[in-house]
Amino acid sequence: MPSDDEHAPEPPAKKLKTGSADSEEEDEKKMKVLEKNDSGEQFLKLGAKKRLTVRTFKSMVLIDIREFYEKGEKMLPGKKGISLTLDQYKAVRESMVDGTIDAAIKNLQEDD
């Protein structure tokens, strides 16, 4: 006489989570929406008068971090700032992602 276990249906196979759909949705939620300036360049406000702008100059993509000033109703870029090439930006980003910059900040705060 067969046991009840032999006739029981097999439970459905579990699906493996790839994480791609969920993590993509989470990444989109974390990602800040960039605004566009009058030239169509995307920028991120870093403060009342500071911006990070992604732009091109002489066919090079640059990440421009700059102070702005008001002239009438417009915000215009000032002289104070820096333009990073993609290689320079990637070096900064990597140092932020791997914790190098955070560790340096922590060391300075501990010295105070």
PDB file of C-alpha atoms in Angstrom:
ATOM      1  CA  MET A   1       0.000   0.000   0.000  1.00  0.00           C
ATOM      2  CA  PRO A   2       1.572   3.323  -1.075  1.00  0.00           C
ATOM      3  CA  SER A   3       1.992   6.023   1.499  1.00  0.00           C
ATOM      4  CA  ASP A   4       0.294   9.396   1.274  1.00  0.00           C
ATOM      5  CA  ASP A   5       3.678  11.034   0.559  1.00  0.00           C
ATOM      6  CA  GLU A   6       4.062   9.195  -2.742  1.00  0.00           C
ATOM      7  CA  HIS A   7       0.843  10.673  -4.175  1.00  0.00           C
ATOM      8  CA  ALA A   8       1.296  14.174  -2.821  1.00  0.00           C
ATOM      9  CA  PRO A   9       1.929  16.756  -5.530  1.00  0.00           C
ATOM     10  CA  GLU A  10       5.402  18.249  -5.629  1.00  0.00           C
ATOM     11  CA  PRO A  11       5.612  21.795  -4.356  1.00  0.00           C
ATOM     12  CA  PRO A  12       6.246  24.344  -7.088  1.00  0.00           C
ATOM     13  CA  ALA A  13       9.893  25.107  -7.689  1.00  0.00           C
ATOM     14  CA  LYS A  14      11.073  28.323  -6.104  1.00  0.00           C
ATOM     15  CA  LYS A  15      12.175  31.043  -8.439  1.00  0.00           C
ATOM     16  CA  LEU A  16      15.644  32.398  -7.950  1.00  0.00           C
ATOM     17  CA  LYS A  17      15.774  36.082  -7.312  1.00  0.00           C
ATOM     18  CA  THR A  18      18.103  37.763  -9.737  1.00  0.00           C
ATOM     19  CA  GLY A  19      17.773  41.058  -7.935  1.00  0.00           C
ATOM     20  CA  SER A  20      17.900  42.956 -11.187  1.00  0.00           C
ATOM     21  CA  ALA A  21      14.305  44.163 -11.297  1.00  0.00           C
ATOM     22  CA  ASP A  22      14.150  45.008  -7.596  1.00  0.00           C
ATOM     23  CA  SER A  23      17.586  46.614  -7.462  1.00  0.00           C
ATOM     24  CA  GLU A  24      16.914  48.647 -10.607  1.00  0.00           C
ATOM     25  CA  GLU A  25      13.749  50.025  -9.035  1.00  0.00           C
ATOM     26  CA  GLU A  26      15.642  50.849  -5.825  1.00  0.00           C
ATOM     27  CA  ASP A  27      18.439  52.514  -7.807  1.00  0.00           C
ATOM     28  CA  GLU A  28      15.880  54.648  -9.650  1.00  0.00           C
ATOM     29  CA  LYS A  29      14.348  55.730  -6.344  1.00  0.00           C
ATOM     30  CA  LYS A  30      17.793  56.650  -4.956  1.00  0.00           C
ATOM     31  CA  MET A  31      18.819  58.504  -8.104  1.00  0.00           C
ATOM     32  CA  LYS A  32      18.203  62.223  -7.919  1.00  0.00           C
ATOM     33  CA  VAL A  33      16.424  63.862 -10.794  1.00  0.00           C
ATOM     34  CA  LEU A  34      18.720  66.175 -12.709  1.00  0.00           C
ATOM     35  CA  GLU A  35      17.389  69.485 -13.909  1.00  0.00           C
ATOM     36  CA  LYS A  36      18.229  71.059 -17.274  1.00  0.00           C
ATOM     37  CA  ASN A  37      19.660  74.521 -17.814  1.00  0.00           C
ATOM     38  CA  ASP A  38      18.894  76.878 -20.719  1.00  0.00           C
ATOM     39  CA  SER A  39      21.532  75.092 -22.844  1.00  0.00           C
ATOM     40  CA  GLY A  40      19.931  71.686 -22.253  1.00  0.00           C
ATOM     41  CA  GLU A  41      22.773  70.504 -19.982  1.00  0.00           C
ATOM     42  CA  GLN A  42      21.795  68.370 -17.008  1.00  0.00           C
ATOM     43  CA  PHE A  43      22.752  69.629 -13.552  1.00  0.00           C
ATOM     44  CA  LEU A  44      22.391  68.775  -9.881  1.00  0.00           C
ATOM     45  CA  LYS A  45      21.933  71.533  -7.317  1.00  0.00           C
ATOM     46  CA  LEU A  46      24.550  71.187  -4.588  1.00  0.00           C
ATOM     47  CA  GLY A  47      23.427  74.266  -2.703  1.00  0.00           C
ATOM     48  CA  ALA A  48      21.796  77.617  -3.274  1.00  0.00           C
ATOM     49  CA  LYS A  49      24.590  78.754  -5.593  1.00  0.00           C
ATOM     50  CA  LYS A  50      26.547  75.588  -6.417  1.00  0.00           C
ATOM     51  CA  ARG A  51      25.891  73.072  -9.178  1.00  0.00           C
ATOM     52  CA  LEU A  52      27.344  69.928 -10.671  1.00  0.00           C
ATOM     53  CA  THR A  53      26.751  70.081 -14.435  1.00  0.00           C
ATOM     54  CA  VAL A  54      27.349  67.313 -16.985  1.00  0.00           C
ATOM     55  CA  ARG A  55      28.339  69.001 -20.238  1.00  0.00           C
ATOM     56  CA  THR A  56      30.491  68.765 -23.331  1.00  0.00           C
ATOM     57  CA  PHE A  57      33.284  71.095 -24.376  1.00  0.00           C
ATOM     58  CA  LYS A  58      35.300  70.529 -27.554  1.00  0.00           C
ATOM     59  CA  SER A  59      33.742  67.048 -27.895  1.00  0.00           C
ATOM     60  CA  MET A  60      34.811  66.068 -24.349  1.00  0.00           C
ATOM     61  CA  VAL A  61      32.333  65.114 -21.626  1.00  0.00           C
ATOM     62  CA  LEU A  62      33.058  67.140 -18.485  1.00  0.00           C
ATOM     63  CA  ILE A  63      31.704  67.087 -14.961  1.00  0.00           C
ATOM     64  CA  ASP A  64      31.675  70.742 -13.930  1.00  0.00           C
ATOM     65  CA  ILE A  65      31.361  71.715 -10.251  1.00  0.00           C
ATOM     66  CA  ARG A  66      30.953  75.454 -10.048  1.00  0.00           C
ATOM     67  CA  GLU A  67      29.596  78.399  -8.095  1.00  0.00           C
ATOM     68  CA  PHE A  68      26.858  80.414  -9.768  1.00  0.00           C
ATOM     69  CA  TYR A  69      25.735  83.997  -9.376  1.00  0.00           C
ATOM     70  CA  GLU A  70      22.455  85.754 -10.093  1.00  0.00           C
ATOM     71  CA  LYS A  71      22.180  88.286 -12.882  1.00  0.00           C
ATOM     72  CA  GLY A  72      18.629  89.528 -13.130  1.00  0.00           C
ATOM     73  CA  GLU A  73      16.454  86.424 -13.224  1.00  0.00           C
ATOM     74  CA  LYS A  74      19.232  84.107 -14.478  1.00  0.00           C
ATOM     75  CA  MET A  75      21.803  81.980 -12.681  1.00  0.00           C
ATOM     76  CA  LEU A  76      25.158  82.232 -14.470  1.00  0.00           C
ATOM     77  CA  PRO A  77      28.373  80.230 -13.926  1.00  0.00           C
ATOM     78  CA  GLY A  78      31.107  82.016 -12.014  1.00  0.00           C
ATOM     79  CA  LYS A  79      34.880  81.705 -12.210  1.00  0.00           C
ATOM     80  CA  LYS A  80      35.158  79.565  -9.078  1.00  0.00           C
ATOM     81  CA  GLY A  81      34.875  75.907  -9.938  1.00  0.00           C
ATOM     82  CA  ILE A  82      36.498  72.899 -11.534  1.00  0.00           C
ATOM     83  CA  SER A  83      35.831  70.821 -14.635  1.00  0.00           C
ATOM     84  CA  LEU A  84      36.726  67.143 -14.344  1.00  0.00           C
ATOM     85  CA  THR A  85      37.380  64.891 -17.324  1.00  0.00           C
ATOM     86  CA  LEU A  86      35.704  61.484 -17.253  1.00  0.00           C
ATOM     87  CA  ASP A  87      38.941  59.852 -16.046  1.00  0.00           C
ATOM     88  CA  GLN A  88      39.266  62.361 -13.205  1.00  0.00           C
ATOM     89  CA  TYR A  89      35.610  61.951 -12.299  1.00  0.00           C
ATOM     90  CA  LYS A  90      35.955  58.146 -12.266  1.00  0.00           C
ATOM     91  CA  ALA A  91      38.964  58.418  -9.918  1.00  0.00           C
ATOM     92  CA  VAL A  92      36.972  60.624  -7.521  1.00  0.00           C
ATOM     93  CA  ARG A  93      33.919  58.362  -7.747  1.00  0.00           C
ATOM     94  CA  GLU A  94      35.983  55.223  -7.066  1.00  0.00           C
ATOM     95  CA  SER A  95      37.543  56.857  -3.999  1.00  0.00           C
ATOM     96  CA  MET A  96      34.077  57.689  -2.727  1.00  0.00           C
ATOM     97  CA  VAL A  97      32.643  54.234  -3.428  1.00  0.00           C
ATOM     98  CA  ASP A  98      35.522  52.311  -1.823  1.00  0.00           C
ATOM     99  CA  GLY A  99      35.424  54.479   1.316  1.00  0.00           C
ATOM    100  CA  THR A 100      38.822  56.172   0.907  1.00  0.00           C
ATOM    101  CA  ILE A 101      37.417  59.691   1.158  1.00  0.00           C
ATOM    102  CA  ASP A 102      35.082  58.804   4.035  1.00  0.00           C
ATOM    103  CA  ALA A 103      38.044  57.332   5.942  1.00  0.00           C
ATOM    104  CA  ALA A 104      40.074  60.522   5.403  1.00  0.00           C
ATOM    105  CA  ILE A 105      37.146  62.628   6.651  1.00  0.00           C
ATOM    106  CA  LYS A 106      36.755  60.377   9.703  1.00  0.00           C
ATOM    107  CA  ASN A 107      40.480  60.695  10.479  1.00  0.00           C
ATOM    108  CA  LEU A 108      40.250  64.495  10.374  1.00  0.00           C
ATOM    109  CA  GLN A 109      37.178  64.513  12.606  1.00  0.00           C
ATOM    110  CA  GLU A 110      38.924  62.276  15.138  1.00  0.00           C
ATOM    111  CA  ASP A 111      41.893  64.673  15.246  1.00  0.00           C
ATOM    112  CA  ASP A 112      39.618  67.564  16.296  1.00  0.00           C
TER     113      ASP A 112
END
